[in-house]
Short mmCIF file of C-alpha atoms and ligand atoms in Angstrom, two decimals:
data_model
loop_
_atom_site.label_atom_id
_atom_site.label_comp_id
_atom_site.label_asym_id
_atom_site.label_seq_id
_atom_site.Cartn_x
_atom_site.Cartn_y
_atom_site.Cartn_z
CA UNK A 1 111.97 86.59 163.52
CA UNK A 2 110.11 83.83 162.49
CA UNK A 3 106.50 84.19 163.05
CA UNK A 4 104.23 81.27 163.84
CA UNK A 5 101.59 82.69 165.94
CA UNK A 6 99.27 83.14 162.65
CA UNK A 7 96.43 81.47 164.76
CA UNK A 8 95.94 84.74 166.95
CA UNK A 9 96.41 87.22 163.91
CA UNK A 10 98.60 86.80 160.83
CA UNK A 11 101.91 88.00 160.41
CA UNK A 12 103.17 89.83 157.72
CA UNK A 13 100.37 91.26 156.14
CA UNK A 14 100.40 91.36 151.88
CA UNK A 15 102.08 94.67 150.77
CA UNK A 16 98.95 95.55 149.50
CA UNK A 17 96.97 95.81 152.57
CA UNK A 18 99.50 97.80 154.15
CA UNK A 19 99.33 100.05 150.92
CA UNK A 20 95.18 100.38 151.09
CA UNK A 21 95.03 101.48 154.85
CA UNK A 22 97.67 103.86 154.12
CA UNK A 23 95.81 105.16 151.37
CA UNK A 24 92.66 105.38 153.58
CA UNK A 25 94.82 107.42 155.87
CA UNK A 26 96.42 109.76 153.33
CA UNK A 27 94.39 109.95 150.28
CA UNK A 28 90.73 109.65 150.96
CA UNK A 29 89.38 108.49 154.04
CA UNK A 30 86.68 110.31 154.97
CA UNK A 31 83.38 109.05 156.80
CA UNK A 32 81.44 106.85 154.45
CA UNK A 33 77.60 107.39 154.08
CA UNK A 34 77.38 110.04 155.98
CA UNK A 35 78.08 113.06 153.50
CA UNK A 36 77.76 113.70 149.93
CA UNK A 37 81.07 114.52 149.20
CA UNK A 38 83.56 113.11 146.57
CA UNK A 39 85.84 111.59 149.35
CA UNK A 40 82.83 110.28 151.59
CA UNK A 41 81.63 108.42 148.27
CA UNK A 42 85.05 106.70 147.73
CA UNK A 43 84.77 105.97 151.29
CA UNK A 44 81.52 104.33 151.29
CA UNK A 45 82.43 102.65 147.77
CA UNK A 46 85.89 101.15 149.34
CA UNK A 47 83.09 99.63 152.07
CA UNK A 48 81.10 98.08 149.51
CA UNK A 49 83.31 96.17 147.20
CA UNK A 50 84.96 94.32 150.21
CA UNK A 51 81.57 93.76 151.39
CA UNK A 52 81.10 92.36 147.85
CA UNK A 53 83.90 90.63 147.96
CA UNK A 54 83.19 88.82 151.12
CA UNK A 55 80.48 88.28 150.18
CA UNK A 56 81.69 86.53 146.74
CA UNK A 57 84.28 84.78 149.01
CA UNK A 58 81.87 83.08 151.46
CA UNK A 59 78.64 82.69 148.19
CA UNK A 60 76.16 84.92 150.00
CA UNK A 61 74.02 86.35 146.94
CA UNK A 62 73.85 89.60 149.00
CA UNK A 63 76.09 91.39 150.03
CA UNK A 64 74.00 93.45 152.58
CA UNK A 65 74.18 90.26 154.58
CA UNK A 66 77.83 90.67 155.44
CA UNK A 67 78.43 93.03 158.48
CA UNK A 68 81.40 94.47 159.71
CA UNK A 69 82.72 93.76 163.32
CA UNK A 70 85.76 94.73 165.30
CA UNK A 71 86.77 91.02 165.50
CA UNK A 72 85.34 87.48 165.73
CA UNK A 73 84.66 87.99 169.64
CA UNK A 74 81.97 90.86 168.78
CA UNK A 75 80.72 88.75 165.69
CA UNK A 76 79.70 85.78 168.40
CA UNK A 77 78.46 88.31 170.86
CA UNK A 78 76.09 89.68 168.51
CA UNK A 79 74.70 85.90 167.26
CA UNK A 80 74.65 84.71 171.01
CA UNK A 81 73.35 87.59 172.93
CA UNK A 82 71.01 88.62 169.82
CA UNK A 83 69.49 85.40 169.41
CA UNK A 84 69.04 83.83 172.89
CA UNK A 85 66.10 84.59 174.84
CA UNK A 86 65.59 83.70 178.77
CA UNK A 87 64.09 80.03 179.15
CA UNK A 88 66.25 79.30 175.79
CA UNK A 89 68.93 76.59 175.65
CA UNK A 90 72.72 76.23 173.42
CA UNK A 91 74.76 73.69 172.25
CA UNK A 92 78.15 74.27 172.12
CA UNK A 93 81.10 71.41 171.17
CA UNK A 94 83.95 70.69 173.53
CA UNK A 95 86.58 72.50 171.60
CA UNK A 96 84.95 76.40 171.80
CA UNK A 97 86.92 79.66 172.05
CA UNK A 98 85.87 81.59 175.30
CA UNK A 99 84.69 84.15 172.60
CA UNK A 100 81.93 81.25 172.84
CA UNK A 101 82.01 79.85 176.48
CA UNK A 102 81.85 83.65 178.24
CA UNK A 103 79.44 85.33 176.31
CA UNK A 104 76.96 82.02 177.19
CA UNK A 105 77.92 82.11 180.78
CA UNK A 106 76.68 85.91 181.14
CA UNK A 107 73.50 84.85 179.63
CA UNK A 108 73.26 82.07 182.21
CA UNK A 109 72.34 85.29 184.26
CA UNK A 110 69.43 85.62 182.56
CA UNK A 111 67.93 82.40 182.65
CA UNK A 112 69.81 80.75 179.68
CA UNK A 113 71.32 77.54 179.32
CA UNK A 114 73.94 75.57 177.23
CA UNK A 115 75.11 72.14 177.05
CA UNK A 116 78.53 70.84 175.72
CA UNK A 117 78.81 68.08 173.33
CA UNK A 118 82.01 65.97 173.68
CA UNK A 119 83.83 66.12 170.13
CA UNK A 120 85.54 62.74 169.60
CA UNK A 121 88.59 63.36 167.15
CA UNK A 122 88.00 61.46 164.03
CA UNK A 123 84.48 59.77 164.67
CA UNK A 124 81.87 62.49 162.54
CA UNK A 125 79.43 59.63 163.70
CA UNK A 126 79.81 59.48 167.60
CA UNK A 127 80.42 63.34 167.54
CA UNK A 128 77.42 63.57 165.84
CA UNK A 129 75.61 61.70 168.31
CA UNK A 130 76.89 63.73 171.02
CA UNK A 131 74.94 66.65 169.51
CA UNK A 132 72.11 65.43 169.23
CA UNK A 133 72.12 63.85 172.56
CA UNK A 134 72.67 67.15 173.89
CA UNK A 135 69.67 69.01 171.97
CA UNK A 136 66.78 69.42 173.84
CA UNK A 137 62.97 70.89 172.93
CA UNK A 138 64.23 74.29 174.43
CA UNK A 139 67.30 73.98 171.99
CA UNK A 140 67.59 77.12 170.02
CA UNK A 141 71.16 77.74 169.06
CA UNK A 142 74.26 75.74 168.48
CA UNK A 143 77.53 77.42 168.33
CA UNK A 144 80.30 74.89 166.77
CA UNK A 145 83.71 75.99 166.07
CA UNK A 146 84.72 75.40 162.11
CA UNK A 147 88.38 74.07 163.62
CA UNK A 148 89.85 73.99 166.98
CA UNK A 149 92.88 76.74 167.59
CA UNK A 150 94.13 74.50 170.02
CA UNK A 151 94.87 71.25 167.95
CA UNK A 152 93.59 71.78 164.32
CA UNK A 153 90.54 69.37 164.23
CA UNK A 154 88.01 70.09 161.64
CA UNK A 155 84.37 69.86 163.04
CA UNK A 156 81.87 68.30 160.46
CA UNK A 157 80.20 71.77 160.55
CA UNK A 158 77.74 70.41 157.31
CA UNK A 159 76.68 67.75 159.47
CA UNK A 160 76.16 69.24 162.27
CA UNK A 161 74.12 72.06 160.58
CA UNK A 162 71.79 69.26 158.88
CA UNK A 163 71.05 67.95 162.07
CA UNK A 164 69.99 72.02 163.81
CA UNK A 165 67.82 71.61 160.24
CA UNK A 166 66.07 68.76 161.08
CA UNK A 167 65.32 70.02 164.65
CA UNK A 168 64.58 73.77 163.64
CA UNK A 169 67.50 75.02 165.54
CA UNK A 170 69.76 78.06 164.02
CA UNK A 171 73.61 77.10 163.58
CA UNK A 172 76.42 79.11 164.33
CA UNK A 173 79.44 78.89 163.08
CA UNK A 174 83.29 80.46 164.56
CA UNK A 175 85.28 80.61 161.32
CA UNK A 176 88.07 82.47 163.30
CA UNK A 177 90.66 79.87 162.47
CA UNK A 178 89.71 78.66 158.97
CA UNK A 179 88.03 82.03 156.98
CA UNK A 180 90.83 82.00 154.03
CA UNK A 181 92.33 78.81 154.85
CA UNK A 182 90.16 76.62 153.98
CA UNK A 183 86.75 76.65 151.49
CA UNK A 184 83.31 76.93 153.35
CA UNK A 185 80.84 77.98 150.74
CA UNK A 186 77.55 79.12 152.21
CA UNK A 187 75.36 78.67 149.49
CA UNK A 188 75.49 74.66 149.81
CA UNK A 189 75.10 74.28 153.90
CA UNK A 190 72.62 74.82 156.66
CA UNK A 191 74.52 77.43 158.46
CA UNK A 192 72.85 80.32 159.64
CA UNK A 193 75.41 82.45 161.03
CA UNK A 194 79.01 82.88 160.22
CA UNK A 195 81.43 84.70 162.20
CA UNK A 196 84.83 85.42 161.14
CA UNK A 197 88.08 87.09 162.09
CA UNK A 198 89.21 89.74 159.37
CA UNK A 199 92.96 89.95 161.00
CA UNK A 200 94.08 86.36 160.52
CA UNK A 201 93.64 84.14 157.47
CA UNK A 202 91.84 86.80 155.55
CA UNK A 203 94.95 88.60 156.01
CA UNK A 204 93.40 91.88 157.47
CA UNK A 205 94.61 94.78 159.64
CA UNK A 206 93.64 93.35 163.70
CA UNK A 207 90.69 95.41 164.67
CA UNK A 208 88.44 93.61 161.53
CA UNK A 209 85.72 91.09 161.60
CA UNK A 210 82.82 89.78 159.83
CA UNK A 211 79.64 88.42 160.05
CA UNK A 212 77.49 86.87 157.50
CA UNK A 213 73.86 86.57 158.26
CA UNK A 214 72.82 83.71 156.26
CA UNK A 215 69.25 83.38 157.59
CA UNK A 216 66.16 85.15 158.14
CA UNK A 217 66.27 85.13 161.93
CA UNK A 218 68.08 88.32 162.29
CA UNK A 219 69.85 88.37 165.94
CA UNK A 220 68.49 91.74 167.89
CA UNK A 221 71.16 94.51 167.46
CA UNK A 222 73.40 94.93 170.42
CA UNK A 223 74.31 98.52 169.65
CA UNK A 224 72.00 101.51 168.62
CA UNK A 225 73.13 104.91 167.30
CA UNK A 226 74.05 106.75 164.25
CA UNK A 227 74.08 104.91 160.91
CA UNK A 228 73.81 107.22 158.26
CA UNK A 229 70.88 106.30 156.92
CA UNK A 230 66.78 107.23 157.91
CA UNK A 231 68.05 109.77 160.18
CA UNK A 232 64.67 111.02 160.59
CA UNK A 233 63.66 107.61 162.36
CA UNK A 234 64.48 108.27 166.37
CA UNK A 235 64.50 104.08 166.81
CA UNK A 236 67.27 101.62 165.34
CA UNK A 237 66.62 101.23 161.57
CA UNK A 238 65.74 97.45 160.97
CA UNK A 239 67.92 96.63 157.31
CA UNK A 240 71.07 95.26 156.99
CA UNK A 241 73.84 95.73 156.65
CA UNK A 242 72.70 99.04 159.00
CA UNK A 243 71.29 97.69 162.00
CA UNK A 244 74.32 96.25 163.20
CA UNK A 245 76.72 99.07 161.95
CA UNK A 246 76.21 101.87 164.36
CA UNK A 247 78.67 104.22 164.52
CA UNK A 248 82.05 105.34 162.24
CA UNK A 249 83.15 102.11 160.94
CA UNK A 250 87.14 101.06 160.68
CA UNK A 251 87.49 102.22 157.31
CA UNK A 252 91.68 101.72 157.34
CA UNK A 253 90.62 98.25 158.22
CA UNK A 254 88.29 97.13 155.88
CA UNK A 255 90.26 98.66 153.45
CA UNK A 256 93.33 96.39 154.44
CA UNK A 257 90.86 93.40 154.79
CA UNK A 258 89.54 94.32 150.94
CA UNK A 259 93.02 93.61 149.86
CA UNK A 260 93.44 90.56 152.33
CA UNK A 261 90.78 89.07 150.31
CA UNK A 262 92.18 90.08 146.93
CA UNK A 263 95.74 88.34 148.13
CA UNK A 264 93.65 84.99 148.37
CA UNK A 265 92.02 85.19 145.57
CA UNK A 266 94.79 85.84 143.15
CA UNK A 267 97.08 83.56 145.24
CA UNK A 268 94.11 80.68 145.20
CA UNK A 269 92.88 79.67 148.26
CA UNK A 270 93.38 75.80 147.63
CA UNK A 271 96.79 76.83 146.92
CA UNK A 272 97.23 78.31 150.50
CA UNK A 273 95.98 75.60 152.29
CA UNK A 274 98.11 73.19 150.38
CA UNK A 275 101.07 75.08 150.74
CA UNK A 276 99.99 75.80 154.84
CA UNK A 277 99.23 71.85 155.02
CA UNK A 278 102.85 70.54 153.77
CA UNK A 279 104.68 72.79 155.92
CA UNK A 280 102.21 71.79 159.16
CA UNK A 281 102.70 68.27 157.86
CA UNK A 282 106.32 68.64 157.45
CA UNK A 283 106.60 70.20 161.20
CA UNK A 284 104.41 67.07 162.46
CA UNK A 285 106.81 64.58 161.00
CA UNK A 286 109.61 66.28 162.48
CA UNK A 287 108.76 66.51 166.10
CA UNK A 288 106.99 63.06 165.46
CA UNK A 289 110.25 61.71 164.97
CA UNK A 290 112.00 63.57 168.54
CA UNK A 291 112.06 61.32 171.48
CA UNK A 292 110.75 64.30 173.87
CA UNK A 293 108.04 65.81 171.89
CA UNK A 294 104.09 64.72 173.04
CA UNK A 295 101.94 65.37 170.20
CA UNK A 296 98.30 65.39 170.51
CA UNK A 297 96.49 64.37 167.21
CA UNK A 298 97.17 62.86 164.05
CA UNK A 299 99.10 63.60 160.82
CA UNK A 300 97.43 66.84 159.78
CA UNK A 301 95.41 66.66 156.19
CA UNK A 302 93.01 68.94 154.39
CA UNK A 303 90.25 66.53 155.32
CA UNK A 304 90.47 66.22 159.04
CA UNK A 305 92.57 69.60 160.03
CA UNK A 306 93.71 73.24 159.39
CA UNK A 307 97.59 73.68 159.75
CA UNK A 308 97.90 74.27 163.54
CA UNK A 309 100.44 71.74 165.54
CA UNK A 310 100.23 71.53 168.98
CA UNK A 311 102.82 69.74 171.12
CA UNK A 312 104.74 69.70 173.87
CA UNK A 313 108.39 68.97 175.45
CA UNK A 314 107.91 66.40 177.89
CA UNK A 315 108.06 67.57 181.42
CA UNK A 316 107.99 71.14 180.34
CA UNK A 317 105.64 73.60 180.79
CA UNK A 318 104.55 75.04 177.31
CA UNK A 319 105.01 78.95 178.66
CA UNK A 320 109.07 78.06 178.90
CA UNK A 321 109.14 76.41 176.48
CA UNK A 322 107.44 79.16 173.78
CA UNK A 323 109.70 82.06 175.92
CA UNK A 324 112.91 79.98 175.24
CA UNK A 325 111.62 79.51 171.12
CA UNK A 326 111.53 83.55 171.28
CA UNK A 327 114.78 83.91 172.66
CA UNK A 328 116.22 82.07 169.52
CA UNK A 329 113.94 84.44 167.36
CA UNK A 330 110.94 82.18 166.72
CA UNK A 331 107.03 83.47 167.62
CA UNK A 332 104.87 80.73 169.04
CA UNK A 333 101.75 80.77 171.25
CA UNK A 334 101.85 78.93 174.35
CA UNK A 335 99.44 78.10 177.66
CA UNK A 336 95.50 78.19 176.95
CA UNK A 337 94.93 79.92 173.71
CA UNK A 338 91.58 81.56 175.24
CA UNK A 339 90.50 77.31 175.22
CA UNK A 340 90.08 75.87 178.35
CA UNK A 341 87.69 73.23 177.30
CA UNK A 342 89.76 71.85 174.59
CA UNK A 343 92.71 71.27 176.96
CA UNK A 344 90.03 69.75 179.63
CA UNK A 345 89.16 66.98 176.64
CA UNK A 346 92.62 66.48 176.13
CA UNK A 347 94.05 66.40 179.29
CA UNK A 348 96.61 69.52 178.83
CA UNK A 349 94.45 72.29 180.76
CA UNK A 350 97.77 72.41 183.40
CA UNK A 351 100.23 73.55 180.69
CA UNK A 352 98.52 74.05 177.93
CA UNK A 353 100.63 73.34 174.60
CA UNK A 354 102.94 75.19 172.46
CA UNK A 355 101.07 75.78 169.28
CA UNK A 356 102.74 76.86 165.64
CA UNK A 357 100.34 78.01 162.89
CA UNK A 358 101.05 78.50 159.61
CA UNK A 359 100.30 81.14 157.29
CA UNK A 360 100.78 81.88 152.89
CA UNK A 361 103.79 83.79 154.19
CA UNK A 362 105.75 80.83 156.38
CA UNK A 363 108.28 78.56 153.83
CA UNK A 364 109.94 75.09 154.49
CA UNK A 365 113.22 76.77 155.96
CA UNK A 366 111.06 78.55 158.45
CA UNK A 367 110.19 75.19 159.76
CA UNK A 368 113.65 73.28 159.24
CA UNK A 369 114.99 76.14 161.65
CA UNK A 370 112.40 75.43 164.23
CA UNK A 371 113.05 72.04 164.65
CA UNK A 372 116.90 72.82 164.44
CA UNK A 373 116.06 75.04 167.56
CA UNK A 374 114.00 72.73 169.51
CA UNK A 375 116.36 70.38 168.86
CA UNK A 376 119.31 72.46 170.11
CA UNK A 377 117.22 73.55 173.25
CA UNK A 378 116.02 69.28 174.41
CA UNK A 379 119.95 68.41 173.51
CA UNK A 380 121.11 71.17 175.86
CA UNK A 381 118.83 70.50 178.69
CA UNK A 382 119.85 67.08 178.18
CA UNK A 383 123.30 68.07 178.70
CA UNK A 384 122.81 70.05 181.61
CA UNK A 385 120.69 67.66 183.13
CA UNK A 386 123.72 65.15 183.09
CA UNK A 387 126.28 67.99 184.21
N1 PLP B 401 87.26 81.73 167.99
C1 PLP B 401 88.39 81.05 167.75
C2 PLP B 401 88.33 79.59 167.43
C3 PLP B 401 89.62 81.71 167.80
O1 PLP B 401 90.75 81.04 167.57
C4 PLP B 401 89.63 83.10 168.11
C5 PLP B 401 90.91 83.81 168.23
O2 PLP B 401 91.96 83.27 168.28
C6 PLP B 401 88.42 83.75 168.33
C7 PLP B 401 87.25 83.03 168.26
C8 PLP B 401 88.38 85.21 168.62
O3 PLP B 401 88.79 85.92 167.48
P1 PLP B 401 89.09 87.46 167.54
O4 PLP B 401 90.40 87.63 168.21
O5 PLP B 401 89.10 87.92 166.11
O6 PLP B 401 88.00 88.10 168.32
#
């Protein structure tokens, strides 16, 4: 099979994650910070040093500021329903996840609004504008994507967090599709909140997720219980990383994610995204150059996009068009991707769009046989057509 659905969760996984949440299962995973025991302190010491390393990863100076979540999804849920108060107002660009649209339209229940700035591909300046048109004085959070999983666009997240700065608004930011692939450094920007998947470009088990509290506004916890620590205390202890990590955490996961991190590192994360970006620009040039292919941005580059191509076969809807790729033994996403707004903007929200991503793992005769397939499947419906 080849796998190109690395924009829901990647696909292989490093050896060595594999290897650490076996370990977890086999040699030592017991419940860490809960006992004193030798296998509950490897436990809680496994926890740490990819909390560390996260931390490193992302340049947070502590690493108490990184929690773990289940995925991305609970990581927004926590920033949006932990922040936003009734009578408060969002911003949210054109291009969100519904892990961003339905958590705001529950709070709309409870007297709080959002507004959707337009993203214009390839204009920072009248994108720009559009936020700041749609801040108002209630303004208190904006939630921007870091790239669209639909069609790749970068947002100018540094921008955008100068200008929440300037108005004393908090900035969120949905890493889901670039954490790993591309650099976003957290020492140098005005973002407040980062929310990440663990399970795709950081190369994690699914079931992992991350967010990094980068602020002093800490969102109210959406989940009380048992956290190992000041047991004594009958109310929700109020320090990170603890107040947000009720419960027995997914040690198997973390573990995995650890080494997810690891992978990067030694392989160089520059190095990935160059290596993601030729074979994304190598795909782009060769459906750019098939009569029946609509494409829907530019060229992908480092600057402007992650490596996620989204197209379709004229006249086709996207759904047959990704079932007939896995027929021939080739994974692609097709339809929505959880987006609706993005197709709205772009004028796909009927059939949606095929959409390849690419991951460390993917190589240029991965892509030479997908377009050899797409080809084959437009020349036989061609042929049929004329029969
Ligand atoms: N945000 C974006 C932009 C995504 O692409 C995704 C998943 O594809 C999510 C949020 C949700 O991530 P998760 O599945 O880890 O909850």
């Amino acid at each position: 099979m080849i796998y190109f659905d690395n924009g829901a969760t990647t696909f292989p996984k490093p050896k060595g994650v594999a290897v650490a949440v076996n370990n977890v299962l086999q040699k030592y995973g017991a419940n860490p910070g809960r006992s004193g025991h030798n296998l509950s302190l490897k436990s809680a010491e496994i926890m740490y040093e990819c909390r560390k390393n996260l931390a490193d990863f992302f340049k947070v100076s502590s690493p108490e500021n990184v929690i773990f979540t289940s995925n991305c999804t609970s990581a927004l849920n926590t920033v949006i329903k932990g922040v936003l108060k009734p009578g408060d107002h969002a911003v949210i660009s054109s291009l969100e996840h519904n892990a961003v649209v339905r958590p705001l339209e529950e709070l709309k229940n409870n007297g709080v609004k959002y507004t959707v700035a337009e993203y214009v591909p390839y204009d920072d300046e009248a994108t720009i504008n559009n936020f700041r048109n749609a801040m108002n004085e209630r303004t208190r959070l904006v939630v921007c994507t870091h790239a669209s999983n639909v069609f790749g666009f970068k947002l100018p997240v540094e921008r955008i967090g100068a200008l929440c700065r300037l108005h004393g608004v908090l900035f969120c930011v949905d890493a889901a599709q670039t954490a790993g692939v591309t650099e976003l450094p957290l020492d140098d920007t005005s973002i407040d909140y980062l929310c990440m998947s663990g399970h795709k470009g950081l190369y994690g088990p699914m079931g992992t997720g991350a967010l990094i509290i980068n602020s002093d506004v800490l969102p109210k916890s959406l989940i009380q219980g048992g956290t190992g620590s000041m047991s004594y205390q009958k109310s929700q202890p109020e320090v990170l990383p603890d107040m947000y990590e009720s419960g027995t955490p997914n040690l198997p996961g973390i573990a995995g994610l650890n080494e997810g991190i690891k992978f990067i590192n030694r392989c160089g994360i520059k190095n990935i995204e160059r290596h993601e970006m030729r074979l994304a620009q190598m795909l782009y040039d060769n459906l750019n150059a098939m009569n029946n292919i609509e494409l829907y941005t530019q060229r992908p580059n480092s600057k402007t996009s992650v490596p996620v191509i989204s197209f379709n076969i004229k006249d086709e809807d996207s759904e047959d068009v990704a079932a007939e790729l896995n027929r021939f033994g080739i994974a692609v996403r097709a339809g929505l991707h959880c987006a609706p707004l993005a197709h709205e903007s772009f004028g796909t929200i009927d059939r949606g769009t095929v959409r390849a991503v690419m991951s460390a793992f993917n190589n240029d005769s991965n892509v030479r046989m997908f377009v050899y397939t797409l080809n084959r499947m437009i020349s036989s419906k061609k042929r049929n057509q004329k029969g």
